Short mmCIF file of C-alpha atoms in Angstrom, two decimals:
data_model
loop_
_atom_site.label_atom_id
_atom_site.label_comp_id
_atom_site.label_asym_id
_atom_site.label_seq_id
_atom_site.Cartn_x
_atom_site.Cartn_y
_atom_site.Cartn_z
CA MET B 1 12.38 -1.91 -38.27
CA THR B 2 11.29 0.50 -35.36
CA HIS B 3 9.65 -0.94 -32.00
CA PRO B 4 6.43 -0.42 -31.26
CA VAL B 5 7.14 1.55 -28.42
CA ASP B 6 8.97 3.51 -30.10
CA SER B 7 5.68 5.62 -31.10
CA ILE B 8 3.97 6.37 -28.83
CA LEU B 9 7.26 7.72 -26.26
CA SER B 10 9.22 10.04 -29.31
CA LEU B 11 6.01 11.86 -28.12
CA VAL B 12 6.93 11.86 -24.53
CA LEU B 13 9.53 13.00 -25.48
CA LEU B 14 7.26 16.45 -27.27
CA SER B 15 5.28 17.07 -24.42
CA VAL B 16 8.89 17.12 -22.62
CA LEU B 17 9.54 19.87 -24.88
CA PHE B 18 5.97 21.43 -24.58
CA ALA B 19 5.49 21.13 -20.54
CA PHE B 20 8.83 22.60 -20.30
CA GLY B 21 7.57 25.66 -22.09
CA SER B 22 4.05 25.81 -21.19
CA SER B 23 3.18 28.97 -18.48
CA ARG B 24 0.36 27.75 -17.38
CA LEU B 25 0.10 25.08 -14.70
CA PRO B 26 -3.48 24.19 -16.52
CA VAL B 27 -1.65 22.79 -19.63
CA LEU B 28 1.58 21.75 -17.51
CA ILE B 29 -1.17 18.51 -15.49
CA LYS B 30 -2.84 18.03 -19.07
CA VAL B 31 0.23 16.92 -20.85
CA LEU B 32 1.48 15.41 -17.50
CA ALA B 33 -1.63 13.23 -17.21
CA PHE B 34 -0.84 12.59 -20.70
CA GLN B 35 2.73 11.12 -20.29
CA GLY B 36 1.28 8.71 -17.13
CA VAL B 37 -1.82 6.62 -19.50
CA VAL B 38 1.85 6.27 -22.37
CA VAL B 39 4.44 5.13 -19.31
CA SER B 40 1.66 3.12 -17.71
CA LEU B 41 0.87 1.53 -21.81
CA VAL B 42 4.41 0.95 -22.43
CA PRO B 43 4.04 -3.13 -20.68
CA LEU B 44 2.02 -3.96 -23.04
CA PHE B 45 4.02 -3.07 -26.18
CA ASN B 46 7.21 -4.93 -24.98
CA GLY B 47 5.16 -7.69 -24.70
CA HIS B 48 6.42 -9.84 -21.98
CA ASP B 49 3.26 -9.99 -19.86
CA LEU B 50 -0.23 -10.67 -20.98
CA SER B 51 -1.86 -12.63 -19.13
CA GLY B 52 -4.92 -11.55 -17.76
CA TRP B 53 -3.18 -9.97 -14.26
CA GLY B 54 -1.30 -8.40 -16.47
CA ILE B 55 -3.63 -6.77 -18.06
CA LEU B 56 -5.95 -6.15 -15.62
CA PHE B 57 -2.89 -4.27 -13.92
CA THR B 58 -1.65 -2.29 -16.61
CA LEU B 59 -5.32 -0.36 -16.73
CA VAL B 60 -5.07 -0.16 -12.40
CA THR B 61 -1.69 1.37 -13.43
CA MET B 62 -3.00 3.58 -15.78
CA THR B 63 -5.84 4.80 -14.51
CA ILE B 64 -4.18 5.54 -10.63
CA ARG B 65 -1.17 7.73 -13.79
CA GLY B 66 -3.15 9.28 -15.92
CA ILE B 67 -6.24 10.09 -13.86
CA ILE B 68 -5.98 10.17 -9.72
CA ILE B 69 -2.95 11.89 -9.95
CA PRO B 70 -3.42 14.74 -12.50
CA PHE B 71 -6.76 14.71 -10.36
CA CYS B 72 -5.65 15.33 -7.64
CA ILE B 73 -2.86 18.26 -8.11
CA TYR B 74 -6.31 19.70 -10.87
CA LEU B 75 -7.70 19.53 -7.89
CA ALA B 76 -5.66 20.89 -6.04
CA ILE B 77 -5.74 24.76 -8.35
CA LYS B 78 -9.15 24.65 -8.66
CA LYS B 79 -9.63 25.59 -4.51
CA VAL B 80 -5.66 26.97 -3.79
CA ALA B 81 -4.54 28.94 -6.83
CA ILE B 82 -5.58 32.98 -8.28
CA HIS B 83 -3.58 33.10 -10.48
CA ARG B 84 -2.03 30.46 -12.74
CA GLU B 85 1.54 30.85 -14.06
CA VAL B 86 4.25 28.30 -13.05
CA GLU B 87 6.66 31.62 -11.79
CA PRO B 88 9.87 30.45 -13.94
CA ILE B 89 13.19 30.71 -12.30
CA ILE B 90 14.94 29.81 -15.90
CA GLY B 91 12.72 31.47 -18.74
CA TYR B 92 10.89 29.95 -21.16
CA HIS B 93 12.70 30.47 -23.89
CA ALA B 94 16.07 29.10 -21.83
CA SER B 95 14.06 26.02 -20.47
CA LEU B 96 13.47 24.57 -24.28
CA LEU B 97 16.68 25.38 -25.15
CA ALA B 98 18.45 23.50 -21.69
CA GLY B 99 15.42 20.94 -22.50
CA LEU B 100 16.58 19.88 -26.70
CA GLY B 101 20.23 19.56 -24.96
CA LEU B 102 19.17 17.53 -22.14
CA ILE B 103 16.86 15.34 -24.72
CA VAL B 104 20.31 14.61 -27.38
CA ALA B 105 22.75 14.00 -24.28
CA ALA B 106 19.85 11.67 -22.75
CA THR B 107 19.92 10.64 -26.44
CA TYR B 108 24.19 9.80 -26.55
CA ILE B 109 25.10 8.70 -23.10
CA SER B 110 21.49 6.22 -23.71
CA HIS B 111 24.71 4.71 -26.46
CA LYS B 112 26.80 3.71 -24.23
CA PHE B 113 24.30 0.91 -22.67
CA ASP B 114 24.90 -1.82 -23.61
CA ILE B 115 20.61 -3.20 -22.59
CA THR B 116 19.55 -4.82 -25.68
CA SER B 117 19.35 -7.86 -24.37
CA ILE B 118 16.49 -6.71 -22.29
CA SER B 119 14.42 -4.36 -23.99
CA THR B 120 14.58 -3.53 -28.47
CA SER B 121 12.92 -0.31 -27.86
CA THR B 122 16.10 2.23 -28.54
CA LEU B 123 13.65 5.09 -26.56
CA LEU B 124 13.37 3.44 -23.98
CA LEU B 125 16.29 4.53 -22.11
CA PRO B 126 16.48 7.82 -23.21
CA ALA B 127 13.12 8.93 -23.06
CA SER B 128 13.04 7.55 -19.25
CA ILE B 129 16.36 9.70 -18.62
CA THR B 130 14.99 13.39 -20.00
CA LEU B 131 11.93 11.68 -18.34
CA LEU B 132 13.99 11.75 -14.72
CA VAL B 133 15.93 14.72 -15.21
CA ALA B 134 13.12 16.87 -17.30
CA GLY B 135 10.91 16.79 -13.56
CA MET B 136 14.64 17.86 -11.41
CA PHE B 137 14.59 19.88 -14.08
CA LEU B 138 10.78 21.84 -13.40
CA LEU B 139 11.63 21.90 -9.06
CA MET B 140 14.63 23.88 -9.51
CA ALA B 141 13.14 26.01 -11.69
CA ARG B 142 9.46 27.05 -11.17
CA ARG B 143 9.27 28.72 -7.86
CA ASN B 144 5.59 27.17 -7.87
CA ALA B 145 4.78 25.03 -5.10
CA ILE B 146 2.06 23.20 -7.40
CA ALA B 147 4.64 22.78 -10.80
CA MET B 148 7.16 21.31 -7.62
CA VAL B 149 5.01 18.51 -7.18
CA LEU B 150 4.36 18.25 -11.16
CA GLY B 151 7.98 17.38 -11.65
CA TYR B 152 7.92 15.29 -8.63
CA ILE B 153 5.57 13.48 -10.81
CA MET B 154 7.56 13.41 -14.12
CA MET B 155 10.44 12.42 -11.94
CA GLU B 156 8.76 9.11 -10.74
CA ASN B 157 6.91 8.37 -14.82
CA GLY B 158 10.79 8.33 -15.40
CA ILE B 159 11.50 5.85 -13.29
CA TYR B 160 8.29 3.77 -13.57
CA LEU B 161 9.62 4.01 -17.07
CA VAL B 162 12.89 2.48 -16.31
CA GLY B 163 11.44 -0.01 -14.00
CA THR B 164 8.91 -1.43 -17.43
CA THR B 165 12.35 -3.07 -18.14
CA PHE B 166 11.62 -5.45 -15.33
CA SER B 167 8.07 -6.16 -14.55
CA VAL B 168 8.99 -9.46 -15.08
CA ARG B 169 10.96 -10.20 -12.10
CA VAL B 170 8.78 -8.14 -9.21
CA ARG B 171 5.38 -9.07 -8.69
CA HIS B 172 2.83 -7.13 -9.49
CA ILE B 173 1.64 -6.57 -5.61
CA VAL B 174 4.99 -5.17 -4.91
CA GLU B 175 4.23 -2.61 -8.45
CA PHE B 176 1.18 -2.08 -6.69
CA GLY B 177 2.92 -1.33 -3.77
CA ILE B 178 4.98 1.22 -5.09
CA LEU B 179 2.15 2.94 -6.39
CA LEU B 180 -0.25 3.50 -3.60
CA ASP B 181 2.80 4.88 -2.43
CA VAL B 182 3.46 7.86 -4.27
CA LEU B 183 -0.54 8.80 -5.06
CA ALA B 184 -0.44 9.00 -1.20
CA GLY B 185 2.26 11.11 -1.45
CA VAL B 186 1.87 12.98 -4.11
CA MET B 187 -2.57 13.49 -2.40
CA ILE B 188 -0.43 14.49 1.56
CA MET B 189 1.79 17.47 -0.54
CA ALA B 190 -2.07 18.57 -1.86
CA VAL B 191 -3.14 18.36 1.54
CA ILE B 192 -0.09 20.61 2.66
CA LEU B 193 -0.66 22.82 -0.55
CA GLN B 194 -4.06 23.89 0.30
CA ASN B 195 -2.71 24.79 4.20
CA ILE B 196 0.19 26.66 3.04
CA LYS B 197 -2.19 28.65 0.15
CA GLN B 198 -4.57 29.40 3.29
CA GLU B 199 -1.47 30.05 6.31
CA PHE B 200 1.27 32.79 4.08
CA ASP B 201 -2.80 33.10 0.79
CA ASP B 202 0.34 32.53 -2.63
CA VAL B 203 1.78 29.37 -3.06
CA ASP B 204 5.27 31.11 -3.98
CA THR B 205 7.95 28.93 -1.81
CA ALA B 206 9.25 32.11 -2.31
CA LEU B 207 7.84 32.98 0.65
CA LEU B 208 9.06 29.65 2.58
CA ARG B 209 11.91 31.40 3.23
CA THR B 210 12.08 32.01 6.97
CA LEU B 211 13.49 28.33 8.53
CA LYS B 212 17.79 28.95 7.51
CA GLU B 213 19.17 25.35 6.89
CA MET F 1 4.32 -14.48 11.28
CA VAL F 2 7.11 -12.33 12.37
CA GLU F 3 3.99 -9.19 10.54
CA ILE F 4 2.30 -9.29 13.38
CA VAL F 5 5.36 -7.05 15.15
CA PHE F 6 4.63 -4.12 12.20
CA LEU F 7 0.44 -4.72 11.35
CA VAL F 8 -0.49 -4.41 15.48
CA PRO F 9 0.64 -0.43 15.09
CA LEU F 10 -0.93 -0.96 11.39
CA PHE F 11 -4.74 -1.27 13.47
CA THR F 12 -3.96 0.22 16.53
CA GLY F 13 -3.54 3.28 14.21
CA ILE F 14 -6.43 3.51 12.14
CA VAL F 15 -8.69 2.84 14.93
CA ALA F 16 -6.46 5.59 16.91
CA PHE F 17 -8.29 8.20 14.29
CA PHE F 18 -11.18 7.46 15.45
CA LEU F 19 -11.13 6.78 19.03
CA PRO F 20 -11.57 9.94 21.23
CA ARG F 21 -8.41 11.52 22.94
CA ASN F 22 -7.92 9.66 26.81
CA PHE F 23 -8.32 6.16 24.39
CA GLY F 24 -5.48 7.56 22.25
CA ARG F 25 -3.44 7.48 24.57
CA LEU F 26 -4.13 4.51 26.24
CA LEU F 27 -3.78 3.10 23.02
CA LEU F 28 -0.18 4.64 22.80
CA VAL F 29 1.79 3.69 25.73
CA LEU F 30 -0.27 0.10 25.03
CA THR F 31 0.65 -0.43 22.35
CA GLY F 32 4.28 0.52 23.15
CA VAL F 33 4.18 -1.82 25.61
CA LEU F 34 2.94 -4.11 23.33
CA HIS F 35 5.10 -4.07 20.83
CA LEU F 36 8.47 -3.93 22.72
CA PHE F 37 7.12 -8.07 24.25
CA LEU F 38 6.87 -8.47 20.56
CA SER F 39 10.26 -7.59 19.35
CA ILE F 40 11.90 -9.24 22.70
CA LEU F 41 9.66 -12.65 22.24
CA LEU F 42 11.58 -12.14 18.39
CA TRP F 43 14.85 -11.95 20.43
CA VAL F 44 14.62 -14.90 22.22
CA GLN F 45 13.09 -16.55 19.64
CA ARG F 46 13.77 -16.85 15.77
CA SER F 47 10.69 -17.28 14.31
CA GLU F 48 9.48 -17.94 10.64
CA PRO F 49 7.31 -15.20 8.78
CA LEU F 50 4.58 -15.85 6.84
CA PHE F 51 6.10 -13.98 3.23
CA LYS F 52 9.40 -15.36 2.31
CA ALA F 53 9.64 -13.41 -0.95
CA TYR F 54 9.04 -10.38 1.36
CA PHE F 55 10.03 -10.20 4.83
CA ALA F 56 13.21 -12.25 7.29
CA VAL F 57 14.32 -11.94 10.32
CA THR F 58 18.24 -10.15 10.44
CA PRO F 59 20.76 -9.73 13.36
CA GLU F 60 20.65 -6.02 11.98
CA GLY F 61 17.12 -5.36 10.64
CA LEU F 62 16.71 -7.37 14.80
CA LEU F 63 19.24 -4.90 16.34
CA SER F 64 17.60 -1.28 15.27
CA LEU F 65 13.77 -2.84 15.99
CA LEU F 66 14.53 -3.19 19.26
CA VAL F 67 16.27 0.54 19.50
CA ILE F 68 12.68 0.97 17.52
CA SER F 69 10.95 -0.90 20.19
CA LEU F 70 12.68 0.27 23.41
CA LEU F 71 12.35 3.96 22.79
CA PHE F 72 8.51 4.37 21.10
CA PHE F 73 8.28 2.51 24.41
CA LEU F 74 10.13 5.76 26.65
CA ILE F 75 8.00 8.03 24.32
CA SER F 76 4.51 6.36 25.00
CA ILE F 77 5.15 7.62 28.74
CA TYR F 78 5.88 10.16 27.46
CA THR F 79 3.64 11.38 24.95
CA THR F 80 1.00 10.05 28.20
CA ASP F 81 1.82 13.92 30.34
CA TYR F 82 2.97 15.11 27.07
CA LEU F 83 0.02 15.97 25.63
CA LYS F 84 -1.73 16.51 29.34
CA ALA F 85 -0.18 19.48 29.60
CA SER F 86 0.61 20.83 25.86
CA LYS F 87 -2.50 22.26 23.67
CA ILE F 88 -2.98 20.26 20.75
CA LYS F 89 -5.99 20.56 18.12
CA SER F 90 -6.38 17.92 16.17
CA GLU F 91 -4.57 14.70 18.86
CA ARG F 92 -5.95 12.13 17.22
CA ILE F 93 -3.80 12.40 13.78
CA PHE F 94 -1.03 13.12 16.15
CA THR F 95 -1.61 9.59 18.43
CA GLY F 96 -2.50 7.68 15.23
CA SER F 97 0.49 9.33 12.81
CA MET F 98 2.85 7.49 15.71
CA LEU F 99 1.32 4.41 15.84
CA LEU F 100 2.27 4.63 12.26
CA PHE F 101 4.36 6.28 11.97
CA LEU F 102 5.93 3.13 14.49
CA SER F 103 4.94 0.53 12.58
CA THR F 104 6.19 1.96 9.23
CA MET F 105 9.62 1.45 10.81
CA THR F 106 9.20 -1.73 12.51
CA MET F 107 8.31 -2.57 9.04
CA VAL F 108 11.43 -1.62 7.73
CA THR F 109 13.48 -3.70 9.01
CA LEU F 110 12.19 -6.34 8.19
CA SER F 111 11.56 -6.54 5.11
CA ASP F 112 13.88 -8.03 3.08
CA HIS F 113 12.42 -7.39 -1.10
CA ILE F 114 14.28 -4.42 -1.90
CA MET F 115 11.36 -2.76 -4.05
CA VAL F 116 9.35 -3.58 -0.32
CA MET F 117 12.16 -1.75 1.53
CA TRP F 118 11.53 1.47 -0.33
CA ILE F 119 7.96 1.19 0.05
CA ALA F 120 8.18 0.84 4.08
CA ILE F 121 10.45 3.24 3.81
CA GLU F 122 8.32 5.35 2.13
CA ALA F 123 5.78 4.46 3.69
CA THR F 124 7.57 6.39 6.98
CA THR F 125 8.04 9.84 5.31
CA LEU F 126 3.97 10.19 4.16
CA ALA F 127 3.65 8.97 8.34
CA SER F 128 5.15 11.43 9.73
CA ALA F 129 4.95 14.87 8.39
CA PRO F 130 1.25 15.30 10.21
CA LEU F 131 3.55 14.84 12.98
CA ILE F 132 6.04 17.55 12.09
CA TYR F 133 2.63 20.06 11.10
CA THR F 134 1.05 18.93 14.95
CA HIS F 135 1.74 22.76 16.49
CA ARG F 136 0.29 24.18 12.81
CA THR F 137 2.47 27.75 12.47
CA PRO F 138 3.33 29.16 9.89
CA ALA F 139 6.99 27.64 9.86
CA SER F 140 6.20 23.69 10.61
CA LEU F 141 3.84 24.50 7.23
CA GLU F 142 7.36 25.77 5.79
CA ALA F 143 8.98 22.52 7.65
CA THR F 144 6.79 19.50 6.76
CA TRP F 145 6.58 21.52 2.79
CA LYS F 146 10.75 21.78 2.98
CA TYR F 147 10.54 17.28 4.69
CA VAL F 148 8.10 15.25 2.43
CA LEU F 149 9.11 16.93 -0.78
CA ILE F 150 13.48 16.97 -0.66
CA CYS F 151 12.36 13.11 1.16
CA SER F 152 10.13 12.68 -1.41
CA VAL F 153 12.19 13.45 -4.70
CA GLY F 154 15.22 11.74 -2.81
CA ILE F 155 14.02 8.41 -1.89
CA ALA F 156 12.56 8.64 -5.63
CA LEU F 157 16.12 7.99 -6.46
CA ALA F 158 16.58 5.55 -4.30
CA LEU F 159 14.11 3.86 -6.32
CA LEU F 160 15.71 4.62 -9.47
CA GLY F 161 18.39 2.38 -7.81
CA SER F 162 16.68 0.07 -6.54
CA VAL F 163 15.28 -1.53 -9.90
CA LEU F 164 18.75 -0.15 -11.72
CA ILE F 165 19.76 -2.98 -9.13
CA THR F 166 17.52 -5.91 -10.70
CA ILE F 167 18.12 -4.68 -14.27
CA SER F 168 22.49 -5.59 -13.14
CA MET F 169 20.13 -9.62 -11.90
CA ASP F 170 18.83 -9.81 -16.42
CA VAL F 171 22.21 -8.14 -17.83
CA GLY F 172 24.36 -10.36 -15.39
CA ASN F 173 20.96 -13.11 -16.25
CA VAL F 174 20.97 -14.16 -12.41
CA ASP F 175 17.59 -15.53 -11.74
CA VAL F 176 16.42 -15.43 -8.07
CA PRO F 177 14.70 -13.26 -6.21
CA VAL F 178 15.03 -9.73 -5.47
CA SER F 179 16.06 -10.24 -1.50
CA PHE F 180 18.38 -8.89 -0.14
CA SER F 181 20.24 -12.22 2.04
CA ALA F 182 19.21 -14.25 -2.11
CA LEU F 183 21.55 -11.34 -3.50
CA THR F 184 24.20 -10.86 -0.70
CA THR F 185 24.05 -14.30 -1.97
CA TYR F 186 24.38 -14.42 -5.23
CA ALA F 187 26.08 -11.56 -5.59
CA LYS F 188 29.24 -12.04 -7.58
CA ASP F 189 26.79 -13.59 -11.03
CA LEU F 190 25.47 -9.95 -11.18
CA ASP F 191 26.25 -7.29 -13.59
CA SER F 192 29.64 -4.90 -12.04
CA MET F 193 28.03 -1.80 -13.69
CA TRP F 194 25.04 -1.84 -13.55
CA LEU F 195 25.58 -2.70 -9.90
CA LYS F 196 27.80 0.10 -9.16
CA ALA F 197 25.07 2.96 -10.33
CA GLY F 198 22.49 1.05 -8.44
CA PHE F 199 24.43 1.39 -5.97
CA VAL F 200 25.04 5.57 -5.60
CA PHE F 201 22.01 5.64 -6.66
CA ILE F 202 20.81 4.59 -4.32
CA LEU F 203 23.17 6.05 -0.93
CA VAL F 204 21.79 9.27 -2.62
CA GLY F 205 18.35 8.10 -2.10
CA TYR F 206 18.33 6.78 1.03
CA GLY F 207 21.68 9.18 2.61
CA THR F 208 18.15 12.31 1.61
CA LYS F 209 16.16 10.65 4.21
CA MET F 210 19.82 9.59 6.69
CA GLY F 211 20.60 13.32 6.43
CA LEU F 212 23.45 12.98 4.82
CA ALA F 213 25.23 16.30 3.94
CA PRO F 214 24.72 18.47 1.37
CA MET F 215 21.02 16.99 1.54
CA HIS F 216 20.90 17.61 5.01
CA THR F 217 18.91 20.50 4.68
CA TRP F 218 14.97 19.60 5.33
CA LEU F 219 16.53 18.29 8.59
CA PRO F 220 16.93 20.57 11.43
CA ASP F 221 13.69 22.47 10.58
CA ALA F 222 11.91 19.49 10.49
CA HIS F 223 12.91 17.93 13.72
CA SER F 224 12.94 21.28 15.63
CA GLU F 225 9.86 22.38 14.25
CA ALA F 226 7.90 19.00 15.05
CA PRO F 227 7.05 17.70 19.08
CA SER F 228 8.60 16.29 21.09
CA PRO F 229 8.18 13.35 21.42
CA ALA F 230 7.73 13.35 17.13
CA SER F 231 11.04 14.83 17.11
CA ALA F 232 12.94 11.73 19.61
CA LEU F 233 10.69 9.34 16.92
CA LEU F 234 12.69 11.83 14.20
CA SER F 235 16.16 11.41 15.64
CA GLY F 236 16.65 8.63 17.10
CA VAL F 237 15.34 6.09 14.80
CA LEU F 238 13.86 7.26 12.09
CA LEU F 239 17.60 7.93 10.70
CA ASN F 240 18.80 4.69 11.41
CA CYS F 241 16.33 2.33 9.10
CA ALA F 242 17.03 4.86 6.30
CA TYR F 243 20.45 3.79 6.89
CA LEU F 244 19.81 -0.10 7.51
CA GLY F 245 18.60 0.34 3.69
CA ILE F 246 21.98 1.97 2.36
CA PHE F 247 24.25 -0.86 5.16
CA LYS F 248 21.84 -4.09 3.66
CA THR F 249 23.44 -2.91 -0.64
CA ASN F 250 27.18 -1.83 0.53
CA LYS F 251 26.66 -6.10 2.05
CA ILE F 252 25.69 -6.80 -1.51
CA MET F 253 29.08 -4.63 -2.76
CA HIS F 254 31.33 -6.04 -0.56
CA ALA F 255 30.17 -9.67 -1.36
CA ALA F 256 30.32 -8.69 -4.88
CA GLY F 257 33.82 -8.05 -4.60
CA LEU F 258 33.01 -4.40 -5.08
CA GLY F 259 34.47 -3.16 -1.32
CA ASP F 260 36.52 -0.82 -3.05
CA PHE F 261 34.81 0.95 -4.99
CA GLN F 262 32.83 2.36 -1.48
CA VAL F 263 35.79 3.66 -0.27
CA VAL F 264 36.89 5.69 -3.65
CA PHE F 265 32.84 6.33 -3.65
#
């Protein structure tokens, strides 16, 4: 029988491929907002915490990951980007192929681990590994500074997805602290982006090469 | 009430954002004196933390705390003259960030919960980023961008490592608080494969923040572009804080009988 989480996680896997193939920043942000919402809903489906606080916390997570963080980046784009291309170092077709390879590799690796005692979902581990590595891929393969921040957020989503398996142990207050740190980090990055734009008139990281080492 | 040691600079740091310049300088020195006093008090008579699940006074933490406190006290005196001599446009942001930076570093030394440790170390990155961009030059902007991005991504890997350690508790059926002290006691029962994986990610993650090669590339740039008081704090004590995270995980590994794994790695 298919675990209920698996159906939405398969959409996350597709969204990774979509993100690899898209050339425009607004599309990439929408993909990330979607991932943020799905990832924060997973604890509800896992079913181990359906108390009032658990549901409230899930909603707060969803608001921050799915709405506030993408909106921060969207505002940054509106202010700084003239041309909204992601300026790839590795082309879109090669990225897509890499994405497919990544999903296959993540599924293969996940079969080596036995986490059935923690979660019965078959796609949880492959999806989180894929998100994690895909985020790193975006960081490396795109020259646009905004795309790099988006890669970082995708990585964080992947880590949160691994973390949903253990939410019984860690109190909500601690998870909330982690979330606030990520939010503050993204906001600081957005501020730096605006300064980069003012100083260099572009957010192309190829311009940031004066400091060696 | 151990928490007061990092709550004092947190409070004064927030206040400093709204105060005029001269008060900010005075506040920096005052907090330095008060923080040193509280740290020594903690050394002389060990008091109990209010939130025992999250904070604890450990010998290694206390040692780093005293180093931080002493260094900050000396720097705060030097900074008063430094600020008079140099023309920093946004001095309030500088003093505020210095105090918040002190607060977050103190929190690292006192934290016992794995995730609280991570939160505190990530917070040090965020609090010190404005310090590096104090001079508002293109080079300092580049250094700040590099610092924030590389360290955030690196520390995200440490978060993954911390999560893997909690999975090792789940798999090994260990039901204790997720704190370094409890895990060291019950280290033998943890699942060794997930524990090893967790250690590797924590080493890489906090290692990035500590400036271990080959993840060190942000370090020379950030340290050289930051104003000298901030640079002194970065190289003097921030790296020790990141090392504390690795050291505490290392203790769990030794207690679990996996000490030789680290030598191989």
